[in-house]
Coordinates of C-alpha atoms in Angstrom, one line a residue:
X1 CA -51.8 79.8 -4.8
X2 CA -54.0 80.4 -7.8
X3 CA -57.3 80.6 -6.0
X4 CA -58.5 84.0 -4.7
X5 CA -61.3 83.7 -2.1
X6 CA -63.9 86.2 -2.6
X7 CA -66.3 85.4 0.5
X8 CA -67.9 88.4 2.0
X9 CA -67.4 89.9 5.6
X10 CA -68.5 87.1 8.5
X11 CA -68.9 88.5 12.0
X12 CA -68.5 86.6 15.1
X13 CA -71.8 85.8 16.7
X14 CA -73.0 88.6 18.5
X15 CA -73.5 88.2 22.4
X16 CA -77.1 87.8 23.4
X17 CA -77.8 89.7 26.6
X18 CA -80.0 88.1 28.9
X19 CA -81.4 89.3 32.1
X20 CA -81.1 87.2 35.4
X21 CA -81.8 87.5 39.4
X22 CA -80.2 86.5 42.4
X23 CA -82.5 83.6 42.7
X24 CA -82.3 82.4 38.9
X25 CA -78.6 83.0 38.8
X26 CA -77.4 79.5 39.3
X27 CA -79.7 77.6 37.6
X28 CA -79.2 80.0 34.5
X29 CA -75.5 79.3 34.5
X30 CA -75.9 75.5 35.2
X31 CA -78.1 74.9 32.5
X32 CA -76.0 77.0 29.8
X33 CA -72.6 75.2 31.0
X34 CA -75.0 71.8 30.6
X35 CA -75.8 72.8 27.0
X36 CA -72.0 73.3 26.3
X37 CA -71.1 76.2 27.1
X38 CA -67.9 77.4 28.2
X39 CA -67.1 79.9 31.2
X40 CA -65.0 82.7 29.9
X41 CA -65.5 86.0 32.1
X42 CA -67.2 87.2 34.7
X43 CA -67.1 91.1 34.5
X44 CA -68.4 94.1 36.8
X45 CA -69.1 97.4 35.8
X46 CA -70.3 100.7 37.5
X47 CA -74.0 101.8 37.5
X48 CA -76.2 104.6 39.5
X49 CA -76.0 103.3 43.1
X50 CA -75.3 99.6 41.9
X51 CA -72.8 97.2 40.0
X52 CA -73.7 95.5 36.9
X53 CA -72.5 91.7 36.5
X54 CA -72.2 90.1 33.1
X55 CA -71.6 86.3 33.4
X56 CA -70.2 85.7 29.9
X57 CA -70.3 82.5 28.3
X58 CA -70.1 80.6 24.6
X59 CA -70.8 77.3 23.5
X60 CA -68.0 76.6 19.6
X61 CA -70.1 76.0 16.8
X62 CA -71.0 72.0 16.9
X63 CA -71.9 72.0 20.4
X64 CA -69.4 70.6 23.4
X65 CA -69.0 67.3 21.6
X66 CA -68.2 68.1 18.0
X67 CA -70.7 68.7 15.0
X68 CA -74.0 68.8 16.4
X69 CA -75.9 71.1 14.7
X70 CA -75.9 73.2 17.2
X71 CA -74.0 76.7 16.3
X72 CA -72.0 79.1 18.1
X73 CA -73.7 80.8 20.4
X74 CA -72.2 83.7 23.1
X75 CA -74.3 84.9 26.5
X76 CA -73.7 87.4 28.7
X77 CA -76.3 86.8 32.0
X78 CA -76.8 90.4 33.4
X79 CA -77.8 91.3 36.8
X80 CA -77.4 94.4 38.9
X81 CA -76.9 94.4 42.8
X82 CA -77.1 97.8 44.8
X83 CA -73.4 98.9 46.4
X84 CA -75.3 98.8 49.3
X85 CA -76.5 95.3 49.4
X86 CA -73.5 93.8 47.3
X87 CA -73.3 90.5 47.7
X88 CA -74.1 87.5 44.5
X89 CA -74.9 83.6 45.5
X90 CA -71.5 81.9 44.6
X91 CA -71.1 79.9 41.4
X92 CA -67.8 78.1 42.3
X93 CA -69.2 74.9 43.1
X94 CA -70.4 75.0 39.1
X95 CA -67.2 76.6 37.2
X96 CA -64.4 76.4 38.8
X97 CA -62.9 79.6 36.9
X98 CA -66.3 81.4 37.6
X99 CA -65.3 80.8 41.2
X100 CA -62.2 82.8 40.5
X101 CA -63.5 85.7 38.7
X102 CA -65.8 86.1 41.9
X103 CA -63.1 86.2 44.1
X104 CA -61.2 88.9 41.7
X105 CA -64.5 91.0 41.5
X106 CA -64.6 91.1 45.2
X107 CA -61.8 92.6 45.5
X108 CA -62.1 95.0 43.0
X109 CA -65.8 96.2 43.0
X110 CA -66.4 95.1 46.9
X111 CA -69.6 92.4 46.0
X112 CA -69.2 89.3 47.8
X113 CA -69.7 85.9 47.1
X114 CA -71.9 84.2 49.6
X115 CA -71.1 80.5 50.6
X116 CA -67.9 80.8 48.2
X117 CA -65.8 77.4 49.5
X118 CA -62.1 80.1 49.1
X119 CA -63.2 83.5 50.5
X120 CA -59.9 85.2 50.9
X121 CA -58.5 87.5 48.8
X122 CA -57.1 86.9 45.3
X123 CA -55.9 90.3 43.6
X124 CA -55.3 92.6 46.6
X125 CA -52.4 91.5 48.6
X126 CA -52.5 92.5 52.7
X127 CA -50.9 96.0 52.5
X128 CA -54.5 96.8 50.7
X129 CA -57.2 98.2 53.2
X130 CA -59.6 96.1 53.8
X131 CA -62.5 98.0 52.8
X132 CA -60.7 99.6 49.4
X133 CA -62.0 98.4 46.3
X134 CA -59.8 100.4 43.6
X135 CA -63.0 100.0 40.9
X136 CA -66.0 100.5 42.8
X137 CA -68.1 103.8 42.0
X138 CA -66.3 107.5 41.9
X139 CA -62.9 105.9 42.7
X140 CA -62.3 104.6 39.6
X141 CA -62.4 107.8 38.2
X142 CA -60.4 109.7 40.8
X143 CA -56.6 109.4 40.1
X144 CA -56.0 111.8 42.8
X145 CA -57.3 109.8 45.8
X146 CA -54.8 107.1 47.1
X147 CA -55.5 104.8 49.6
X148 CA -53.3 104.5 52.6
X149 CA -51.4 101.7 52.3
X150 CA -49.7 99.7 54.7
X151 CA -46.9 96.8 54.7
X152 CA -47.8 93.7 53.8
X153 CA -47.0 92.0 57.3
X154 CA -49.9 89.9 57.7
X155 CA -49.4 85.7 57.2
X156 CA -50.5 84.3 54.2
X157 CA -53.2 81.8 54.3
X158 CA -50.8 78.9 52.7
X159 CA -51.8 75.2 53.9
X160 CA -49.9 74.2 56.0
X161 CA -48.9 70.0 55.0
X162 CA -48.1 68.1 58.4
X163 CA -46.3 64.5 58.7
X164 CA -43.2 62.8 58.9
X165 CA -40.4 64.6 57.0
X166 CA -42.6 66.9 55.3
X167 CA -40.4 70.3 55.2
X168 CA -40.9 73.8 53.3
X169 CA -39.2 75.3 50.5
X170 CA -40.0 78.8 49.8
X171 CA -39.2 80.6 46.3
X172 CA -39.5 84.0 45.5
X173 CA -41.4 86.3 44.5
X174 CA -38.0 87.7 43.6
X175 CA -36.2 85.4 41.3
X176 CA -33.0 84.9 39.1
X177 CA -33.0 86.4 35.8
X178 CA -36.1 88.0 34.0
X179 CA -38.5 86.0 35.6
X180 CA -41.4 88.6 36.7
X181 CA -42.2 87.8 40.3
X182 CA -44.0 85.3 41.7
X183 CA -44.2 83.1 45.2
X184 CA -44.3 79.7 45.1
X185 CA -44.4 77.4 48.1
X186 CA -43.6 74.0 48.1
X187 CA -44.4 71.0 51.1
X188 CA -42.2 68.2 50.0
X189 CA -41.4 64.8 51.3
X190 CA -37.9 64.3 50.1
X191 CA -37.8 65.5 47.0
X192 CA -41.4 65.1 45.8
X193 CA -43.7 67.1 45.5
X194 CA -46.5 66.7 48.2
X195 CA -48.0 69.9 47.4
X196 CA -47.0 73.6 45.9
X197 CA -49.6 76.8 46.1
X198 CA -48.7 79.7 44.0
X199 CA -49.0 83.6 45.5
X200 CA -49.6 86.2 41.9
X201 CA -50.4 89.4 41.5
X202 CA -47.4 91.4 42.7
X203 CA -47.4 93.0 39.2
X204 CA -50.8 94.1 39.8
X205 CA -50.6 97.6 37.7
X206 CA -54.3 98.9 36.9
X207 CA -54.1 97.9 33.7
X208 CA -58.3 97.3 33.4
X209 CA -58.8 100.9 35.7
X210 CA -56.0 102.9 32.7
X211 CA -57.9 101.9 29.3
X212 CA -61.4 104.1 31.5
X213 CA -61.9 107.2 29.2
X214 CA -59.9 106.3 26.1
X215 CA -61.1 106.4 22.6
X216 CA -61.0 102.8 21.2
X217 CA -58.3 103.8 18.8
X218 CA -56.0 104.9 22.0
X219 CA -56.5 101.7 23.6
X220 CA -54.8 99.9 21.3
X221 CA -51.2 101.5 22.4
X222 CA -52.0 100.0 25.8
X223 CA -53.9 96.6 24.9
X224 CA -50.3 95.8 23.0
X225 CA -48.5 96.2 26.4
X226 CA -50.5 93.9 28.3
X227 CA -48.3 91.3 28.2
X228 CA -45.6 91.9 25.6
X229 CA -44.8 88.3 24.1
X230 CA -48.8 88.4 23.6
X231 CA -49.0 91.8 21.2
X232 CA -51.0 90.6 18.5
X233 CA -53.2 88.3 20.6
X234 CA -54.2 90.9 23.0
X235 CA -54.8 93.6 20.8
X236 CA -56.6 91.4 18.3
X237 CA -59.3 90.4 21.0
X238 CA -59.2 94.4 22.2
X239 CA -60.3 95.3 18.4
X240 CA -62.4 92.5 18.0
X241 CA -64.4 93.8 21.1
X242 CA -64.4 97.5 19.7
X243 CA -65.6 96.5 16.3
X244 CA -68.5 94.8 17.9
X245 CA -69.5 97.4 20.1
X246 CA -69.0 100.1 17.3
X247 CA -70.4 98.4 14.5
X248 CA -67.5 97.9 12.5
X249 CA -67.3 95.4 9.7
X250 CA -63.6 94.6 8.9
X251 CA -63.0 94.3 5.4
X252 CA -62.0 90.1 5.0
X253 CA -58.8 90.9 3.4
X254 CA -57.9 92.4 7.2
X255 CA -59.0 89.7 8.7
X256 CA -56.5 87.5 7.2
X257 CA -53.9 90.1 7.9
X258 CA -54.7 89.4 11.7
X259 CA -55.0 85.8 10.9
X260 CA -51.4 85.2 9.7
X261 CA -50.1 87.9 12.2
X262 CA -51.3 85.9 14.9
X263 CA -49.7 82.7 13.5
X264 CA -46.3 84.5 13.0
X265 CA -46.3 85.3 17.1
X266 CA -47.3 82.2 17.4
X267 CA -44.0 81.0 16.2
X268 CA -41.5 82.7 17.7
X269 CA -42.8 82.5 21.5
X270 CA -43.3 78.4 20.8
X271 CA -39.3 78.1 19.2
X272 CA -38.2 79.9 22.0
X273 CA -40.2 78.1 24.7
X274 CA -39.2 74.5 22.9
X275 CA -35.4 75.5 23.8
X276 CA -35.8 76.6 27.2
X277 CA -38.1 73.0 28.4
X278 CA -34.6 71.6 26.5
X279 CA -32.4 73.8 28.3
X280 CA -34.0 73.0 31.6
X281 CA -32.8 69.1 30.7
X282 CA -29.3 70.6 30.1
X283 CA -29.7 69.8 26.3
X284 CA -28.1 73.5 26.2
X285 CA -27.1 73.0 22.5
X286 CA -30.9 72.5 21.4
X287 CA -31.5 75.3 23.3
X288 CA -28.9 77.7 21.6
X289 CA -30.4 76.7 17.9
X290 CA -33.8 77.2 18.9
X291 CA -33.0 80.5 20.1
X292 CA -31.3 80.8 16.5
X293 CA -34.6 80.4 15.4
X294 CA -36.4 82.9 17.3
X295 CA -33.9 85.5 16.5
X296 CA -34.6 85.0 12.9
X297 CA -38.7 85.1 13.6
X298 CA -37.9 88.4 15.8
X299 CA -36.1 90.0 12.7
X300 CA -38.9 89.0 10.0
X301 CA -41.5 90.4 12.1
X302 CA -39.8 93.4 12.3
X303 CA -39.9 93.6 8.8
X304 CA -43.7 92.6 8.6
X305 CA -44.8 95.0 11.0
X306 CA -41.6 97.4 11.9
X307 CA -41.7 96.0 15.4
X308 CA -39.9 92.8 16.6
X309 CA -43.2 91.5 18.8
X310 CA -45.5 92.9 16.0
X311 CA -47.1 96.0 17.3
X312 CA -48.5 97.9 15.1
X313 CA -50.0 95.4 13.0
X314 CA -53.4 95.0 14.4
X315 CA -55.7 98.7 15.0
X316 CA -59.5 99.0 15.5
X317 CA -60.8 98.6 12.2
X318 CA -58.0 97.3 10.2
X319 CA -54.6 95.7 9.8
X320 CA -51.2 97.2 8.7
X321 CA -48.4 95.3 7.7
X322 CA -45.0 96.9 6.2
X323 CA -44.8 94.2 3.9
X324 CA -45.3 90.3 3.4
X325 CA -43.6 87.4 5.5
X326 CA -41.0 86.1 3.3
X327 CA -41.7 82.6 3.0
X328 CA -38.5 81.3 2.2
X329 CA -37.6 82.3 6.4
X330 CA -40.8 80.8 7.3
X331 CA -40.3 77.5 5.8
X332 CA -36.2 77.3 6.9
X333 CA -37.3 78.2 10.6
X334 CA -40.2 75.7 10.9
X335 CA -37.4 73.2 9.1
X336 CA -34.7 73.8 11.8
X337 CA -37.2 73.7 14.8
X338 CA -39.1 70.2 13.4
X339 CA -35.1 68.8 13.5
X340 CA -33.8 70.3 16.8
X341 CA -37.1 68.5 18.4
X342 CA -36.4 65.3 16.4
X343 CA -32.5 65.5 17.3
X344 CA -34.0 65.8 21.0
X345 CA -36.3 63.3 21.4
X346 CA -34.4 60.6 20.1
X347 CA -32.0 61.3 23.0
X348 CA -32.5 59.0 26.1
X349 CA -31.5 61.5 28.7
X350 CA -34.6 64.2 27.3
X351 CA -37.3 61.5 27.4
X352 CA -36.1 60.5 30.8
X353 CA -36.9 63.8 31.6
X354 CA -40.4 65.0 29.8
X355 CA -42.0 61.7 29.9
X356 CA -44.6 61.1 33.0
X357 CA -43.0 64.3 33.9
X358 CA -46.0 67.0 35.6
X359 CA -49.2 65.0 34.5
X360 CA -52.3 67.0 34.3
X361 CA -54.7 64.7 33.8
X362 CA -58.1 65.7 31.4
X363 CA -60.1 65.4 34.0
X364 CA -58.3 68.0 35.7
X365 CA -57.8 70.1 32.7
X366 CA -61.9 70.4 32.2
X367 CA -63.1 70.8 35.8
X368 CA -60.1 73.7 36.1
X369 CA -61.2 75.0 32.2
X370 CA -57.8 75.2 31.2
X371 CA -57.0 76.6 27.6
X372 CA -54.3 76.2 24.3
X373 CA -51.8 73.8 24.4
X374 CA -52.1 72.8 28.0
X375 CA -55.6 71.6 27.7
X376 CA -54.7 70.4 24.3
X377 CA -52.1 68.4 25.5
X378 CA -54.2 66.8 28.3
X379 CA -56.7 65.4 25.8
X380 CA -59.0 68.2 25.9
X381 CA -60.0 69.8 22.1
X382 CA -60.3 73.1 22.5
X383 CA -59.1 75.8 19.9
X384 CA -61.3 79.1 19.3
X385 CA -59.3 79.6 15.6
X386 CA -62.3 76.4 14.6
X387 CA -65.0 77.1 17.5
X388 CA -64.9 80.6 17.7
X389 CA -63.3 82.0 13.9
X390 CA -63.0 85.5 13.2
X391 CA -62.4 85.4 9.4
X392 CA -64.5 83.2 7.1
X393 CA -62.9 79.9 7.2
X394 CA -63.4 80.1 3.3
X395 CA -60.9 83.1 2.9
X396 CA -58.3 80.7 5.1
X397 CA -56.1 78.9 2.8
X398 CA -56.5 75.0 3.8
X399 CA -58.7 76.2 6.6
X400 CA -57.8 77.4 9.9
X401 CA -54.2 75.4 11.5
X402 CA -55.7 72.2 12.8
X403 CA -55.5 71.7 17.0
X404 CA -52.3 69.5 18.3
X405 CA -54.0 67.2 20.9
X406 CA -52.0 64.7 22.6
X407 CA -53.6 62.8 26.0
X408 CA -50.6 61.9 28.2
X409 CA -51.0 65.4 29.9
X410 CA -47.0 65.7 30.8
X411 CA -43.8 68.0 29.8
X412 CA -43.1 66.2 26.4
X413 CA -47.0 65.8 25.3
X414 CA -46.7 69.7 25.9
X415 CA -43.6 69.9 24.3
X416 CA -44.7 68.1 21.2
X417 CA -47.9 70.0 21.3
X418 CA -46.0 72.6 20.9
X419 CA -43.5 71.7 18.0
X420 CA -46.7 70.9 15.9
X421 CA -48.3 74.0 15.7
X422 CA -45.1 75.9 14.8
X423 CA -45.4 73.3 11.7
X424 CA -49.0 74.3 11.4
X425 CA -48.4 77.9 11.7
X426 CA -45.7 78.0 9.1
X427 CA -47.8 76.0 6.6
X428 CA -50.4 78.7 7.6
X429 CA -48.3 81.6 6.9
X430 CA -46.8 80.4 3.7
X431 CA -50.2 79.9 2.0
X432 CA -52.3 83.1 3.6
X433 CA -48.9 85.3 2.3
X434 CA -49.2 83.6 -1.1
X435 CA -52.9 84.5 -0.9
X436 CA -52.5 87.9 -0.1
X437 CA -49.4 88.5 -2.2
X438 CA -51.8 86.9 -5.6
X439 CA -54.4 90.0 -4.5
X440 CA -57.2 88.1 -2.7
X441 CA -59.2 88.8 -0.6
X442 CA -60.3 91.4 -2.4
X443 CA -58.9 94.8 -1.3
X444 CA -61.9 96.9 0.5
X445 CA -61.9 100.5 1.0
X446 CA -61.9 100.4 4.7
X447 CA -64.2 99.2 7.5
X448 CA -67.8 99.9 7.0
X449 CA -69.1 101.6 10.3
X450 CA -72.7 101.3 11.8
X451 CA -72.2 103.8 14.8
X452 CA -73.8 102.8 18.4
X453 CA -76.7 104.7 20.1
X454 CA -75.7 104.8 23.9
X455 CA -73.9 102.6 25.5
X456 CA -72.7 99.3 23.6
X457 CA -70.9 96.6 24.3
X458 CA -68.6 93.8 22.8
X459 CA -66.7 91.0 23.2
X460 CA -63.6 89.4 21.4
X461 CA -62.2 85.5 21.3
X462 CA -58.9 84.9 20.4
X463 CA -57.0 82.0 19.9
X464 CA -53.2 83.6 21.5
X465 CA -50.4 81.5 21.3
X466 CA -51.3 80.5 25.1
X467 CA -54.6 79.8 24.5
X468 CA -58.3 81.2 24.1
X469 CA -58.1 85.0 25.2
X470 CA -60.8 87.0 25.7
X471 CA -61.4 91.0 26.4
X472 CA -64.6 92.2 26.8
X473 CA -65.4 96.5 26.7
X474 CA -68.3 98.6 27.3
X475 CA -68.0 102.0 25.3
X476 CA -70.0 104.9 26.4
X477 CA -71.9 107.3 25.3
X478 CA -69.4 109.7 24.6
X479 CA -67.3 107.0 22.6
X480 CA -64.9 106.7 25.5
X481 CA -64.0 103.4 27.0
X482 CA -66.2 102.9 29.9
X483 CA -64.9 99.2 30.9
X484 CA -62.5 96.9 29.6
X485 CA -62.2 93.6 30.6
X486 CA -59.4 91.6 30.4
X487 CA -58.7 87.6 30.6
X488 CA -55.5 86.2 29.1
X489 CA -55.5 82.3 29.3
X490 CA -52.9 82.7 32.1
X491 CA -55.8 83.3 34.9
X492 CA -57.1 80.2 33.6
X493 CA -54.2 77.7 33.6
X494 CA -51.9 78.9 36.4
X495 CA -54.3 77.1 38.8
X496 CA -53.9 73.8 37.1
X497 CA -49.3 73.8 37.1
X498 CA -50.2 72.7 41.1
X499 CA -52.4 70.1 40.0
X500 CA -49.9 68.8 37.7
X501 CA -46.7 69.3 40.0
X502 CA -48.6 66.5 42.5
X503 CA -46.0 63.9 43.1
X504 CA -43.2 65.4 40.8
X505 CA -39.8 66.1 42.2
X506 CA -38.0 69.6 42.8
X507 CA -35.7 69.7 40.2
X508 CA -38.4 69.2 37.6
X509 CA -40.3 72.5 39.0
X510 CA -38.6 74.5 36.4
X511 CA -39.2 71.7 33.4
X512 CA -42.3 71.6 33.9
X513 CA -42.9 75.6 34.8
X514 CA -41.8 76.2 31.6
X515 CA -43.8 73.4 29.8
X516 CA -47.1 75.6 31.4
X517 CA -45.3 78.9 30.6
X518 CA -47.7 81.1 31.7
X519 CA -47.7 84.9 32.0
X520 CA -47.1 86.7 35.3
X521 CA -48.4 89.9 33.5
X522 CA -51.1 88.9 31.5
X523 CA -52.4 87.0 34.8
X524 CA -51.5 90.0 37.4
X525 CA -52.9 93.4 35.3

């Protein structure tokens, strides 16, 4: 590429704190989700004698229905509730997710949701006392002071389907394989589907409660490990949220580091994915070249970054990278997966299998506020590289990869969803090396730093490879980590793979599983 861009550092919009009360919470919420705003956490926080809720929430640049004029905009509603009176008036009947992260915040910081439609638990399974919340004021910070924990021998609220020939099938949480655990039980008629509910969290491990008193820089070790096929994503959103709070101003040539690094993960968990959905149709051949493939993305980030999942290529501040992609390996890997998928889907026997196959329908996908390719392949537009950027879309070569939307909502619209951004990524990668390797951005010095009085807060949006990811942190005085908060698009989507399993047979529980893909890990924490 000839062309060098030379725009100047762009920052994300800054989050624009705004009070609220009991009373005023709901209609402050409902009239920022009417104005197109998006539900992305719901965090809690210790204070003196209280809790401090931040209902976070952004609206992409253009507004909910394209370009509007109206301009990205990011809210955090505050509001703090004494731990002796700890209770909120529920949101669920407005955002479905924000329904969730009440639930979640209940069990961790004890304030409950009144007239919340799902009261029981979410996070803490039954061997949890009741009246332990592992977050809530000098616990958090005492690593010494262990509950008594019992066994989990209490029944699980499940719904019970009744009827003629309806019959359970229970599976897990222990399965074959590598599969991290998970429950899932199924009421079928047959063999379809009449309903499945999913039981999480049995890899619950702290991970929120470990990054308390770390500097920012130490967090970074940790925020890779969150879910490890998500390295770059997760620490990405981790740094962006640092650099807000801290004042730092990445220099753009970084940014575009982290641009194409994100791209290059991007790739390699979508080959591998595209082989299993084909495996899982006993096109095992497909499979085994797709895999090919993801050996060969695993080996040049390794050279990129000296880790095979890219750690290490993303810090607070900055970016590193070892050396460039090589773009001949970039172009011959996108090349082989764009013919294993054409080579597949002119085969009768995989169409039989992916189409109508799992069909979450866009309707579904917004009222559940489901993210990346699953909402994308449901119709719904969603894509925070365009609505929430990170890097000046005029240091981007060609602009950010354009969103893959399809609208049938089923295993192959996923799958194809899928096999289009690894062509977008690659075409990405190619031209944002060739930038970088011609000199441009222009090099900076480092990041320019504007230190914090106090406390400070901030918050990062990432388009992952799964979808829109989000941590938010509050660093203290001291420059310690005081609070991070943690939402990988897994707690958003899992909900919806019931949805879509309605009136789908048995044997396509793992076809279509694998079309959602979600993480047990990045969900659990």
């Amino acid at each position: 590429m000839s062309a060098t861009p030379t725009a100047g550092p762009v920052l994300p919009q800054p989050v624009l704190s705004r009070p609220t009360t009991r009373e005023a919470l709901r209609a402050d919420v409902a009239a920022l989700l009417a104005d197109g705003h998006r539900m992305l956490l719901v965090v809690a926080e210790n204070a003196p004698g209280a809790v401090r809720l931040g209902y976070v929430l952004a609206r992409p640049d253009g507004g909910p229905e394209g370009p509007s004029g109206a301009g990205e905009s990011r809210v955090e509603l505050t509001l703090e509730v004494s731990t002796d009176d700890a209770w909120v008036p529920t949101i669920a009947d407005l955002s479905y997710p924000g329904g969730r992260f009440e639930r979640e915040i209940r069990d961790l910081f004890g304030v409950e949701p009144r007239d919340h439609p799902l009261p029981r638990r979410l996070v803490r399974h039954a061997h949890w006392p009741r009246a332990w919340h592992p977050l809530l004021g000098e616990r958090s910070a005492q690593t010494d002071v262990v509950p008594d924990f019992g066994e989990d021998l209490s029944a699980f609220p499940f719904l019970e389907v009744g009827g003629d020939g309806v019959y359970e099938i229970p599976v897990g949480p222990v399965h074959a394989g590598l599969i991290e655990p998970g429950h899932f039980r199924f009421s079928v008629v047959g063999e379809t589907i009449v309903r499945m509910k999913a039981r999480l969290w049995y890899v619950h491990r702290g991970v929120e409660r470990l990054f308390e008193g770390r500097t920012p820089d130490d967090g970074v070790v940790l925020a890779e490990r969150i879910s490890g096929d998500t390295a770059v994503g997760h620490t990405l959103a981790y740094a962006l949220a640092c650099e807000e709070a801290l004042g730092l101003v990445v220099p753009q040539r970084d940014r575009l580091v982290r641009a194409l690094l994100l791209e290059l993960e991007r790739m390699h968990n979508h080959a591998a994915d595209l082989g299993m959905i084909l495996n899982d149709v006993a096109f095992g051949l497909a499979n085994v070249h797709l895999q090919r493939v993801r050996e060969n993305l695993l080996r040049l980030n390794e050279s990129v970054t000296g880790h095979r999942l890219l750690r290490g290529g993303v810090r607070v501040g900055g970016a590193d990278v070892v050396a460039l992609p090589d773009v001949g390996l970039v172009r011959a890997a996108a090349a082989d997966v764009a013919e294993v998928v054409r080579l597949a889907l002119e085969h009768p026997m995989v169409l039989d299998r992916l189409v109508a196959t799992a069909v979450l329908g866009r309707e579904d996908a917004v009222r559940m506020g489901v993210l990346g390719y699953v909402a994308r392949a449901s119709g719904v537009d969603v894509d925070a590289r365009r609505d929430h950027p990170f890097v000046d879309p005029a240091a981007l070569p060609g602009g950010p990869p354009a969103p893959a939307v399809d609208s049938e909502g089923d295993v192959l619209a996923r799958f194809t969803v899928r096999a289009r951004e690894v062509e977008a990524s690659a075409r990405f990668v190619v031209a944002a090396t060739e930038v970088l390797a011609s000199g441009g951005p222009r090099a900076s010095a480092g990041p320019q730093s504007a230190a914090p009085r106090g406390i400070a807060r901030g918050l990062g949006i990432v388009e992952a490879w799964r979808g829109l990811l989000c941590h938010r942190v509050t660093v203290g005085a001291d420059g310690r980590l005081a609070r991070v908060k943690v939402v990988d698009p897994s707690f958003m989507n899992w909900p919806a793979l019931p949805v879509a399993l309605a009136d789908t047979i048995v044997p396509d529980f793992p076809l279509a599983n694998k079309s959602f893909n979600q993480s047990y890990a990045g969900n659990d924490l």
